[in-house]
Amino acid sequence: MAKLAYEETFDCVQCGYCLPACPTYQTMEKETHSPRGRINLVKMAAEGKISTDELKEPIDLCLGCRACETACPTNVQYGRILESAKEVLAESYPSSLTQRMVEKTVFKGLLPSTQMLRVIEFGLQAYQKSGVQTLVQKSGILPKLLPQGMAEFEAMMPTIKRRKQKKPLTAPSTSYRVAYFTGCLMDTMFGSINEQAIALLERVGCDVHVIPSQSCCGALQHHAGDIGTAKMLAKKNIAAFEEEHYDYIVSSIGGCGAMLMEYGELLRHESDWHKRAEQFARKHVDVSIILEKNGLPFSGEMNKTAVYQPSCHMTHVQKNTAAPLALIQSIPGLTYVEVDKQEMCCGSAGIYNLLHYEEATAIVDKKMPHVQKAKPDLLITTNPGCHLQMKIGVQRAGLAEKIEVKHLVEVLAEVTEGVRKDV
Ligand code: SF4
Ligand code: SF4
């Protein structure tokens, strides 16, 4: 098993500092489902002491949240170890028919295709606007037809809004030339958040461009061990964003942003691409960094109590913790309350919550009492997956009437002068 990141496993000194940070260790209480245990298993598999069978479940149940990397005093490269194990497992185990269908239709066909995503968006709009969604939900048929996780997601689906022609906004001055990364699912399910993010960037003086040839970032494929598709999409994006000069590549999606920043790592063995990938990655910033740096012109107040659910990939991979918090704390009238175990993953983790519904639900349920203790009216997220998962958590805790879940961009748009709230 030459592909396993064997050398990297020696950086682990088995100290266990990572255990309290690991959501699966906290909920499953097994050494094999902790970072230390998983690293040991990868080492033993590389040495031929155990079979890949013994590696499979612990690796499949890892969220890939990378909280262990932040907690680790010896800087273990857990992401690289995990990626190598996923790749080996993807090659060793023939996919089931369902997995093959997901890989072929969703990962390779749907997510990388803008046209297909627009068709889905149109279909979802029609489903919601025609009243069919209300009828289907009232009939109670969905839980019988769909797996439980999918049915809960359908219920939490945001209202897909028809895109409007963007009104030109008067920006104070042009500070940066920015290329905006839209993301595939983000642009389909939460297209209005992208439009608000662009409006906010324009409001602080950025000259924003949306490059039509950009593609899905490849994060979901990467998490599933389909490294070939992830690399293909990375190259497509690098080439697209190289066509003109931009000061920054900006996204408002914690998970996709983390993937974009790791293109250099993903393409580290490809001499033709590595340098280009590193240049691309260096240019990426989350929208919060630019907005915080340039100061938004707030025009309204928000008399609410808010808590924040930081996206794992924003915190542990992008290392962007200060800017979102500073923005939240700068909103006039808003009271920010920090929640115990705030950094703990919510269980979303790409499509983990669809593949491992019970495990993901146990994780979000463990968070909710801490959220409830803070008595918020508003829960702010920075990633569409966390957004939906926290909505499910709020619903499951019986708090849907009391707590709104919103992306940071939506919250900022509500109180920023000259940004339309209705996009
Ligand atoms: S990535 Fe997250 S779930 Fe996986 S071992 Fe690390 S802390 Fe635990
Ligand atoms: S904190 Fe780092 S060195 Fe310590 S057990 Fe966890 S991964 Fe190993």
PDB file of C-alpha atoms in Angstrom, residues 64-67 309-318 343-346 386:
ATOM      1  CA  GLY A  64     -12.636  15.231   7.628  1.00  0.00           C
ATOM      2  CA  CYS A  65     -13.272  18.331   9.756  1.00  0.00           C
ATOM      3  CA  ARG A  66      -9.516  18.622  10.514  1.00  0.00           C
ATOM      4  CA  ALA A  67     -10.115  19.858  14.076  1.00  0.00           C
ATOM      5  CA  GLN A 309     -21.284  28.126  14.050  1.00  0.00           C
ATOM      6  CA  PRO A 310     -17.866  28.365  12.386  1.00  0.00           C
ATOM      7  CA  SER A 311     -17.384  26.067   9.418  1.00  0.00           C
ATOM      8  CA  CYS A 312     -14.627  23.507  10.167  1.00  0.00           C
ATOM      9  CA  HIS A 313     -12.930  24.052   6.851  1.00  0.00           C
ATOM     10  CA  MET A 314     -12.982  27.819   7.370  1.00  0.00           C
ATOM     11  CA  THR A 315     -11.424  27.397  10.829  1.00  0.00           C
ATOM     12  CA  HIS A 316      -9.038  24.484  10.455  1.00  0.00           C
ATOM     13  CA  VAL A 317      -8.001  24.744   6.800  1.00  0.00           C
ATOM     14  CA  GLN A 318      -8.543  28.376   5.803  1.00  0.00           C
ATOM     15  CA  GLU A 343     -15.603  24.939  17.200  1.00  0.00           C
ATOM     16  CA  MET A 344     -17.015  21.399  17.187  1.00  0.00           C
ATOM     17  CA  CYS A 345     -18.180  20.207  13.746  1.00  0.00           C
ATOM     18  CA  CYS A 346     -21.959  20.251  13.248  1.00  0.00           C
ATOM     19  CA  CYS A 386     -23.464  23.873   7.959  1.00  0.00           C
TER      20      CYS A 386
END
